Structure formats: C-alpha cells, structure tokens
PDB file of C-alpha atoms in Angstrom:
ATOM      1  CA  MET A  22     -45.184  22.011  27.149  1.00  0.00           C
ATOM      2  CA  ALA A  23     -42.332  23.313  24.799  1.00  0.00           C
ATOM      3  CA  VAL A  24     -40.303  20.970  23.169  1.00  0.00           C
ATOM      4  CA  PRO A  25     -36.907  21.994  22.231  1.00  0.00           C
ATOM      5  CA  ALA A  26     -36.060  22.470  18.487  1.00  0.00           C
ATOM      6  CA  ASP A  27     -33.031  20.172  18.522  1.00  0.00           C
ATOM      7  CA  GLU A  28     -32.283  17.515  21.092  1.00  0.00           C
ATOM      8  CA  THR A  29     -28.717  18.384  21.934  1.00  0.00           C
ATOM      9  CA  VAL A  30     -29.759  21.710  23.253  1.00  0.00           C
ATOM     10  CA  GLY A  31     -29.331  20.851  26.784  1.00  0.00           C
ATOM     11  CA  ASP A  32     -25.965  19.180  26.096  1.00  0.00           C
ATOM     12  CA  LEU A  33     -22.713  20.795  27.710  1.00  0.00           C
ATOM     13  CA  PRO A  34     -20.263  22.094  25.364  1.00  0.00           C
ATOM     14  CA  VAL A  35     -17.487  19.804  24.784  1.00  0.00           C
ATOM     15  CA  ARG A  36     -13.640  21.253  24.300  1.00  0.00           C
ATOM     16  CA  ASP A  37     -11.765  20.064  21.372  1.00  0.00           C
ATOM     17  CA  VAL A  38      -8.577  18.440  22.336  1.00  0.00           C
ATOM     18  CA  GLY A  39      -6.621  18.833  19.252  1.00  0.00           C
ATOM     19  CA  LEU A  40      -2.826  18.658  18.686  1.00  0.00           C
ATOM     20  CA  THR A  41      -0.913  21.383  20.511  1.00  0.00           C
ATOM     21  CA  VAL A  42       2.719  22.404  20.605  1.00  0.00           C
ATOM     22  CA  ALA A  43       3.139  20.187  23.849  1.00  0.00           C
ATOM     23  CA  GLY A  44       1.304  17.260  22.245  1.00  0.00           C
ATOM     24  CA  ILE A  45       3.770  17.369  19.207  1.00  0.00           C
ATOM     25  CA  GLY A  46       6.623  17.671  21.420  1.00  0.00           C
ATOM     26  CA  ARG A  47       5.435  14.226  23.149  1.00  0.00           C
ATOM     27  CA  LEU A  48       5.041  12.748  19.580  1.00  0.00           C
ATOM     28  CA  GLN A  49       8.694  13.672  18.847  1.00  0.00           C
ATOM     29  CA  GLU A  50       9.869  12.296  22.008  1.00  0.00           C
ATOM     30  CA  SER A  51       8.441   9.035  21.712  1.00  0.00           C
ATOM     31  CA  SER A  52       9.491   8.819  17.727  1.00  0.00           C
ATOM     32  CA  THR A  53      13.008   9.569  19.319  1.00  0.00           C
ATOM     33  CA  THR A  54      12.901   7.283  21.884  1.00  0.00           C
ATOM     34  CA  GLN A  55      11.780   4.338  19.304  1.00  0.00           C
ATOM     35  CA  ASN A  56      14.737   5.407  17.297  1.00  0.00           C
ATOM     36  CA  VAL A  57      16.932   4.843  20.283  1.00  0.00           C
ATOM     37  CA  LYS A  58      15.580   1.614  21.152  1.00  0.00           C
ATOM     38  CA  ALA A  59      16.080   0.419  17.552  1.00  0.00           C
ATOM     39  CA  ARG A  60      19.323   1.346  17.448  1.00  0.00           C
ATOM     40  CA  GLN A  61      20.265  -0.446  20.792  1.00  0.00           C
ATOM     41  CA  ALA A  62      18.493  -3.406  19.087  1.00  0.00           C
ATOM     42  CA  VAL A  63      20.667  -3.204  16.153  1.00  0.00           C
ATOM     43  CA  SER A  64      23.763  -3.112  18.039  1.00  0.00           C
ATOM     44  CA  ARG A  65      22.868  -6.378  19.868  1.00  0.00           C
ATOM     45  CA  ILE A  66      22.994  -8.085  16.849  1.00  0.00           C
ATOM     46  CA  SER A  67      26.200  -9.578  15.201  1.00  0.00           C
ATOM     47  CA  ARG A  68      27.390  -8.011  11.925  1.00  0.00           C
ATOM     48  CA  GLU A  69      27.153 -11.288   9.991  1.00  0.00           C
ATOM     49  CA  GLU A  70      23.422 -11.714  11.225  1.00  0.00           C
ATOM     50  CA  LEU A  71      22.405  -8.155   9.985  1.00  0.00           C
ATOM     51  CA  GLU A  72      23.980  -9.003   6.625  1.00  0.00           C
ATOM     52  CA  ASP A  73      22.015 -12.356   6.242  1.00  0.00           C
ATOM     53  CA  ARG A  74      18.851 -10.254   7.395  1.00  0.00           C
ATOM     54  CA  PHE A  75      19.704  -7.524   4.596  1.00  0.00           C
ATOM     55  CA  PHE A  76      20.022  -9.904   1.807  1.00  0.00           C
ATOM     56  CA  ARG A  77      17.221 -12.145   2.645  1.00  0.00           C
ATOM     57  CA  LEU A  78      14.933  -8.946   2.711  1.00  0.00           C
ATOM     58  CA  ARG A  79      16.643  -7.662  -0.560  1.00  0.00           C
ATOM     59  CA  ASP A  80      15.996 -11.071  -2.037  1.00  0.00           C
ATOM     60  CA  GLU A  81      12.457 -10.965  -1.034  1.00  0.00           C
ATOM     61  CA  SER A  82      11.688  -7.248  -2.140  1.00  0.00           C
ATOM     62  CA  ILE A  83      13.256  -8.432  -5.410  1.00  0.00           C
ATOM     63  CA  LEU A  84      11.048 -11.451  -6.083  1.00  0.00           C
ATOM     64  CA  LEU A  85       7.956  -9.531  -5.057  1.00  0.00           C
ATOM     65  CA  LYS A  86       8.641  -6.786  -7.506  1.00  0.00           C
ATOM     66  CA  GLN A  87       9.083  -9.449 -10.401  1.00  0.00           C
ATOM     67  CA  HIS A  88       5.692 -10.932  -9.188  1.00  0.00           C
ATOM     68  CA  ALA A  89       4.007  -7.559  -9.433  1.00  0.00           C
ATOM     69  CA  ASN A  90       5.411  -6.877 -12.863  1.00  0.00           C
ATOM     70  CA  LYS A  91       4.110 -10.377 -13.976  1.00  0.00           C
ATOM     71  CA  GLN A  92       0.901  -9.521 -12.610  1.00  0.00           C
ATOM     72  CA  GLU A  93       0.712  -6.209 -14.196  1.00  0.00           C
ATOM     73  CA  GLU A  94       1.751  -7.749 -17.650  1.00  0.00           C
ATOM     74  CA  LYS A  95      -1.108 -10.230 -17.164  1.00  0.00           C
ATOM     75  CA  ILE A  96      -3.571  -7.555 -16.481  1.00  0.00           C
ATOM     76  CA  LYS A  97      -2.740  -5.510 -19.449  1.00  0.00           C
ATOM     77  CA  ARG A  98      -2.970  -8.516 -21.550  1.00  0.00           C
ATOM     78  CA  ASN A  99      -6.361  -9.280 -20.280  1.00  0.00           C
ATOM     79  CA  GLU A 100      -7.294  -5.661 -20.951  1.00  0.00           C
ATOM     80  CA  ILE A 101      -5.982  -5.900 -24.679  1.00  0.00           C
ATOM     81  CA  SER A 102      -7.977  -8.972 -25.264  1.00  0.00           C
ATOM     82  CA  GLY A 103     -11.143  -7.573 -23.689  1.00  0.00           C
ATOM     83  CA  PHE A 104     -10.430  -4.672 -25.955  1.00  0.00           C
ATOM     84  CA  ARG A 105     -10.030  -6.684 -28.938  1.00  0.00           C
ATOM     85  CA  SER A 106     -13.413  -8.807 -28.318  1.00  0.00           C
ATOM     86  CA  GLU A 107     -15.244  -5.488 -27.977  1.00  0.00           C
ATOM     87  CA  ILE A 108     -13.919  -4.450 -31.254  1.00  0.00           C
ATOM     88  CA  THR A 109     -15.814  -7.521 -32.887  1.00  0.00           C
ATOM     89  CA  LYS A 110     -18.903  -6.602 -34.859  1.00  0.00           C
ATOM     90  CA  PRO A 111     -21.375  -8.472 -36.975  1.00  0.00           C
ATOM     91  CA  CYS A 112     -20.665  -8.697 -40.809  1.00  0.00           C
ATOM     92  CA  GLY A 113     -24.040 -10.577 -41.819  1.00  0.00           C
ATOM     93  CA  PRO A 114     -26.692 -12.270 -40.517  1.00  0.00           C
ATOM     94  CA  ASN A 115     -24.624 -15.198 -38.409  1.00  0.00           C
ATOM     95  CA  VAL A 116     -21.325 -13.879 -39.352  1.00  0.00           C
ATOM     96  CA  TRP A 117     -18.734 -12.308 -37.097  1.00  0.00           C
ATOM     97  CA  THR A 118     -15.274 -11.110 -37.886  1.00  0.00           C
ATOM     98  CA  LYS A 119     -12.392  -8.866 -36.264  1.00  0.00           C
ATOM     99  CA  SER A 120     -12.086  -5.568 -37.509  1.00  0.00           C
ATOM    100  CA  ALA A 121      -8.875  -4.440 -38.878  1.00  0.00           C
ATOM    101  CA  ARG A 122      -6.375  -3.719 -36.161  1.00  0.00           C
TER     102      ARG A 122
END
C-alpha cells in the first residue's frame, strides 16, 4: 500500500481572501461612518461640558507625563548606581574601594 509523502496532499486548495479594492472601500466607509457618528455625539454635548472634558483630559495628560518623567529619572539613577557598584574593585585582601570617577 502506498503512503502519501505528505498528509496534506489530499486537502483541497484554499483561496486566499486578502484585502481587495472593494474591501478597502468598505473599510473607508466604516471609518467615515464612525466619524459621522462621533461628530453627532459631540454636537449633542454642550460647550461647557466639552470644555470640562478637555481640561480634565489635558490635566490628566500632564500628570501622566510628569509621572513618566519621574519614573525615567529613577531608572537612570538606578542604572548609574548599579554602574558605580560595578566599578568597585578589590585593592587588597579584604579592602574594597571605589575607583576614581
């Protein structure tokens, strides 16, 4: 009895359905539809409410940026202190000193 070299030999070919021009057009329509819906939702909100949301988001963004900067500074300090501890080397049998910076 002959055994096929590959177990997928008997499988039917599958058509690759990628993005076509018609598919891209549908994607653009959906994003356009989303924009229209978003504009309609914004038009229902009062100006004062929009300003409040804007300023709240802006303040939150500023706080997040400040927090990110503090975290980056801590990381840099930890890297520097780690680097400095690697610089230390033995000078004698049981004496450790830091090398010149």
